[in-house]
mmCIF file of C-alpha atoms in Angstrom:
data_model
loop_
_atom_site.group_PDB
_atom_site.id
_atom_site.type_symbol
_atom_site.label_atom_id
_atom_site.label_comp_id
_atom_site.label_asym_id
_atom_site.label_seq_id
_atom_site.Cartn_x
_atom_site.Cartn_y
_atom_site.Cartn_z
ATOM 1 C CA UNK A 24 27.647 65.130 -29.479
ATOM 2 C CA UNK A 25 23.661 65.798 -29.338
ATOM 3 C CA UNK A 26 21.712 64.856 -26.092
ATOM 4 C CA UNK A 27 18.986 62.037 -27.425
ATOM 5 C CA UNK A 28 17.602 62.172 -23.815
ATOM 6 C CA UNK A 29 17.989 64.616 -20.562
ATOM 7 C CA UNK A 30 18.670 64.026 -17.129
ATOM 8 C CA UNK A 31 14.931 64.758 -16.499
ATOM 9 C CA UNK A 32 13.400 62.546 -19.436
ATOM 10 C CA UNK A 33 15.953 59.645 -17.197
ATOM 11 C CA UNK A 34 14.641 60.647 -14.662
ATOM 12 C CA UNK A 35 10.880 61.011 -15.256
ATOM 13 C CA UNK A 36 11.185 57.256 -17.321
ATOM 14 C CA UNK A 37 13.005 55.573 -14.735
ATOM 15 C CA UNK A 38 10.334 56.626 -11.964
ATOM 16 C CA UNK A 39 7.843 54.603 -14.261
ATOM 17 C CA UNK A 40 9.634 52.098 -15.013
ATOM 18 C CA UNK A 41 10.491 51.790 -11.523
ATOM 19 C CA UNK A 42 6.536 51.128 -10.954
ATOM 20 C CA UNK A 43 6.169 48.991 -13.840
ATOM 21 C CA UNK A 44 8.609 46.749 -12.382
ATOM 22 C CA UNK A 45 7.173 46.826 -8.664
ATOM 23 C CA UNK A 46 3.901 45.835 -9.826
ATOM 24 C CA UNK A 47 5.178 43.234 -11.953
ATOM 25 C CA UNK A 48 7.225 41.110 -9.529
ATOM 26 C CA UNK A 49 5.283 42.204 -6.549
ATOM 27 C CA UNK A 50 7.677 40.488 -4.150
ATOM 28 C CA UNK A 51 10.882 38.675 -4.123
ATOM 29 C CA UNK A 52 13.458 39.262 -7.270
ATOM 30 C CA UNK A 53 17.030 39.614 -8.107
ATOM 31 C CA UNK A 54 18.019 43.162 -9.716
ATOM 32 C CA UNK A 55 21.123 42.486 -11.708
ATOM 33 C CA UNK A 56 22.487 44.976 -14.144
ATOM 34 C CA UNK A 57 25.144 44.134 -16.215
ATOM 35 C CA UNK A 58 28.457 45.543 -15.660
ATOM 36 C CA UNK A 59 30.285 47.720 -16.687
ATOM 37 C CA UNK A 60 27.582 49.706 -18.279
ATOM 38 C CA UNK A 61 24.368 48.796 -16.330
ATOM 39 C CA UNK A 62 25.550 50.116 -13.244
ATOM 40 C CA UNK A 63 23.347 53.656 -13.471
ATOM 41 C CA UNK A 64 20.843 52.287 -14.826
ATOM 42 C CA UNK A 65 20.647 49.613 -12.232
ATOM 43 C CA UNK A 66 21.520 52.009 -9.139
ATOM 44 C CA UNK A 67 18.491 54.517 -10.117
ATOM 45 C CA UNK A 68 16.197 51.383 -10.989
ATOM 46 C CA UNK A 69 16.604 49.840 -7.602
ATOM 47 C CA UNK A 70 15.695 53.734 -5.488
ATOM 48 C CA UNK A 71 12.630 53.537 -8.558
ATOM 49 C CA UNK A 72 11.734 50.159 -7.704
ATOM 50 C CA UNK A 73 11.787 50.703 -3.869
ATOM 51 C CA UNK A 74 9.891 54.015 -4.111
ATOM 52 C CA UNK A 75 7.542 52.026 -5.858
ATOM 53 C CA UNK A 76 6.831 49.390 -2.678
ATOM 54 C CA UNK A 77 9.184 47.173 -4.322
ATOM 55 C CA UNK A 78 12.525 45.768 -2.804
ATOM 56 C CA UNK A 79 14.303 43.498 -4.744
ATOM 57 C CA UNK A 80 18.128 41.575 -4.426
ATOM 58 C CA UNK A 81 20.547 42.965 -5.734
ATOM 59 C CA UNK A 82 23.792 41.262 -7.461
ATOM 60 C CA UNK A 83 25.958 41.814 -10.342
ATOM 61 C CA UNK A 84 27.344 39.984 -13.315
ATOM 62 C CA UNK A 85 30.240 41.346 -15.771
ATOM 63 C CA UNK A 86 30.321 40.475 -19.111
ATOM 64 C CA UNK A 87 33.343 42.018 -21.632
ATOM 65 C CA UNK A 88 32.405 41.851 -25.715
ATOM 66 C CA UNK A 89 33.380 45.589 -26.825
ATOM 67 C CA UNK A 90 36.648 46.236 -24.921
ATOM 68 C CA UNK A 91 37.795 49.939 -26.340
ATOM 69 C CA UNK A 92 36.172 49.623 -29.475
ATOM 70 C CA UNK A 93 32.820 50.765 -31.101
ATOM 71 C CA UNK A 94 31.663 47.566 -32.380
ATOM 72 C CA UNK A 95 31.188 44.279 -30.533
ATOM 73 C CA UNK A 96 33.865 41.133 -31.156
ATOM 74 C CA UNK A 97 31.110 39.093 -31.245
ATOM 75 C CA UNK A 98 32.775 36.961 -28.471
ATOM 76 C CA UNK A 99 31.163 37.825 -25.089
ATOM 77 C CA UNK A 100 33.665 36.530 -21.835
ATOM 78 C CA UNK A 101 32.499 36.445 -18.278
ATOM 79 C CA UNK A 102 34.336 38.392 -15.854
ATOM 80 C CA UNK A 103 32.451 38.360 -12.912
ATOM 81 C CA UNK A 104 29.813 36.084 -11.916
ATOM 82 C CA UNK A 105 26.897 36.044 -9.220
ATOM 83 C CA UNK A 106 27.952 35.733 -6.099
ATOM 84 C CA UNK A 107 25.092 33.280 -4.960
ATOM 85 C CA UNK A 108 23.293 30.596 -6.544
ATOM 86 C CA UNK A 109 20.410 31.518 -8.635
ATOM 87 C CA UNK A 110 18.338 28.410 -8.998
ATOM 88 C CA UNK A 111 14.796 29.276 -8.405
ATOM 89 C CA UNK A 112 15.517 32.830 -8.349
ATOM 90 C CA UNK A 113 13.489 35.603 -10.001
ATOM 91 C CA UNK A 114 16.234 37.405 -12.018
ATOM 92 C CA UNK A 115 15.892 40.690 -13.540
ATOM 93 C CA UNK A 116 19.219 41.514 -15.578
ATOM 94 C CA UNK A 117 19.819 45.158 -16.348
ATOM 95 C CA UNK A 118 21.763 46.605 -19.111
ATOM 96 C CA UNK A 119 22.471 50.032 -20.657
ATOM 97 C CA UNK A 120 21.302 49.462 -24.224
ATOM 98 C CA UNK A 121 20.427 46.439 -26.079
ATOM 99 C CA UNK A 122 21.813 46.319 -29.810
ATOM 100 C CA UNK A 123 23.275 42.678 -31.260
ATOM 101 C CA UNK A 124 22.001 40.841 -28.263
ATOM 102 C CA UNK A 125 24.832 38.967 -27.604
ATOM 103 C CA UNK A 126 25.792 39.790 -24.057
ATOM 104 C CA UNK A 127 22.126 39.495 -22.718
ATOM 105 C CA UNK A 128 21.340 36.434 -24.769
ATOM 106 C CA UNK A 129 24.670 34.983 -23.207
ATOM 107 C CA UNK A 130 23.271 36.098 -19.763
ATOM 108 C CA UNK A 131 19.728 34.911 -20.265
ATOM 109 C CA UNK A 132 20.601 31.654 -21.323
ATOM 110 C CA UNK A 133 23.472 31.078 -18.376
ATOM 111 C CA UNK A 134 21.075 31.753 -15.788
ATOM 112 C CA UNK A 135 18.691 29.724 -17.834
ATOM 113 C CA UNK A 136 20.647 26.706 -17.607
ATOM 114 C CA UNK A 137 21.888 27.139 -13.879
ATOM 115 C CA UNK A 138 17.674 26.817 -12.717
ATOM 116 C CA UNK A 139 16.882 30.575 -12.347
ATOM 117 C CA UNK A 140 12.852 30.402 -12.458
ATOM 118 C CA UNK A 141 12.479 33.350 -14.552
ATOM 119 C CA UNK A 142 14.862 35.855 -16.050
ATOM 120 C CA UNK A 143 13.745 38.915 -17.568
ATOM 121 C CA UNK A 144 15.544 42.018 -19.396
ATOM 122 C CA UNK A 145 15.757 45.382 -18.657
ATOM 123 C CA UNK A 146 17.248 48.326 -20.285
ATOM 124 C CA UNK A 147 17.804 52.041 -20.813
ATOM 125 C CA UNK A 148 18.242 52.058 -24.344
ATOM 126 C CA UNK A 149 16.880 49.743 -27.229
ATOM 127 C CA UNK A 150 18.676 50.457 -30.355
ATOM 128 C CA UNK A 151 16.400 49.263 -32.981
ATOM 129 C CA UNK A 152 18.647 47.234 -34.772
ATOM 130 C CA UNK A 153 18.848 43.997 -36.087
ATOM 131 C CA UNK A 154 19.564 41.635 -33.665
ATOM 132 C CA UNK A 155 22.807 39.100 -33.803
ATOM 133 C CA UNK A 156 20.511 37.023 -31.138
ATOM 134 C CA UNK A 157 17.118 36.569 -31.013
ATOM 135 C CA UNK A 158 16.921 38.940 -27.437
ATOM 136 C CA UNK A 159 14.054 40.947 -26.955
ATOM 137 C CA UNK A 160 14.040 43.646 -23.121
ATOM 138 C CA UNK A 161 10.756 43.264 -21.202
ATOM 139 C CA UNK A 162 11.270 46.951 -19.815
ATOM 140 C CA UNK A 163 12.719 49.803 -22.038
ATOM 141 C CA UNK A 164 13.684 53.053 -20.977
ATOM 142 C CA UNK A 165 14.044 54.442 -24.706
ATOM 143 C CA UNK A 166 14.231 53.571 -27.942
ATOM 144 C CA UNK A 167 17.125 55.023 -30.244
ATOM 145 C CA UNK A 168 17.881 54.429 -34.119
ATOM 146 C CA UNK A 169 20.489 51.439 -34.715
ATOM 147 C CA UNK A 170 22.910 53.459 -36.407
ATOM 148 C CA UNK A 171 23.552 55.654 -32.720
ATOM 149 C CA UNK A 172 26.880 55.641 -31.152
ATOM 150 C CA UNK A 173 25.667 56.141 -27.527
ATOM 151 C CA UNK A 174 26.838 57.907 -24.921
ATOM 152 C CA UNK A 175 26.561 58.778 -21.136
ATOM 153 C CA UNK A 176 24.098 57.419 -18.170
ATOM 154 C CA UNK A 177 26.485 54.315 -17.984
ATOM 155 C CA UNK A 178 27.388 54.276 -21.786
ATOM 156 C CA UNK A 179 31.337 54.664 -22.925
ATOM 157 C CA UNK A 180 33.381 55.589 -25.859
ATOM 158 C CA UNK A 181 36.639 54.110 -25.293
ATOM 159 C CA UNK A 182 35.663 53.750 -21.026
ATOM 160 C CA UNK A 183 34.829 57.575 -21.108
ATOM 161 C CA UNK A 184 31.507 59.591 -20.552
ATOM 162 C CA UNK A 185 29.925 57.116 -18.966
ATOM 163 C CA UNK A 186 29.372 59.504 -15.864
ATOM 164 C CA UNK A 187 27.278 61.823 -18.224
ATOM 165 C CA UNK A 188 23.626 62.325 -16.547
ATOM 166 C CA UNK A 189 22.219 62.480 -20.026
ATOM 167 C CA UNK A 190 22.137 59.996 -23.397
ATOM 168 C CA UNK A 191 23.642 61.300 -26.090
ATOM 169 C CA UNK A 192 24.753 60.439 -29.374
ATOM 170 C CA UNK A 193 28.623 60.805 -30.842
ATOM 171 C CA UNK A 194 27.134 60.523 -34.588
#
């Protein structure tokens, strides 16, 4: 395992991206990270965010496409939805990494379709990888190669490490 990022580079980014975001929405908006994974990410983003002068909403949305394995099935199933309506709403979805683009492109478009006013993508790690959906994150922690098995802050192998403070890589 080698650490790609440290608990201070996380921390140090997310302060920034923290104020990228409060100046960007610069009111009313809907933090939602993805579950399982987004839920570091999104826990540290919202302290960032409200450090920043920001305050946003904050609800969650579980998607499933991995299960124990490495590589996606390429079928992503919704487990949990919002748990209020989000026409109108300024939604900011928040993910650990972004790699075939499947779940957030299933996201995106769901909330798209349901009369959310703007949805936008945030997450800690873009693997730069060819995309199986044309999904592109407005805020990005870090960049990684595609061929990274991730690691930690959120990530899982097999639903462990996630609780590692760093980002590492298993190849």
């Amino acid at each position: 395992m080698r650490t790609l990022f440290s608990e201070a580079d996380i921390a140090e980014r997310i302060a920034a991206l923290g104020q990228e975001i409060a100046d960007h929405y610069q009111g009313s908006f809907t933090l939602a990270p993805i579950l399982t994974g987004g839920f570091v990410l999104g826990a540290d983003l919202a302290r960032a965010v409200y450090r920043a002068g920001g305050d946003a909403k904050i609800d969650f949305l579980q998607l499933a496409s991995y299960g124990t394995k490495q590589t996606s099935s390429g079928v992503v199933k919704l487990i949990k939805d919002f748990n209020r309506p989000v026409e109108g709403e300024r939604i900011l979805l928040v993910d650990d990494v972004l790699d075939s683009g499947r779940s957030l492109y299933f996201a995106s478009k769901m909330l798209e379709e349901r009369g959310a006013a703007d949805v936008k993508i945030c997450v800690a790690v873009d693997k730069k990888s060819k995309r199986a959906e044309p999904v592109t994150a407005d805020f990005v922690a870090f960049e990684t190669e595609a061929e990274a098995f991730l690691v930690g802050y959120g990530m899982d192998d097999a639903e462990l490490k996630r609780g590692l403070p760093e980002i590492c890589s298993l190849n």
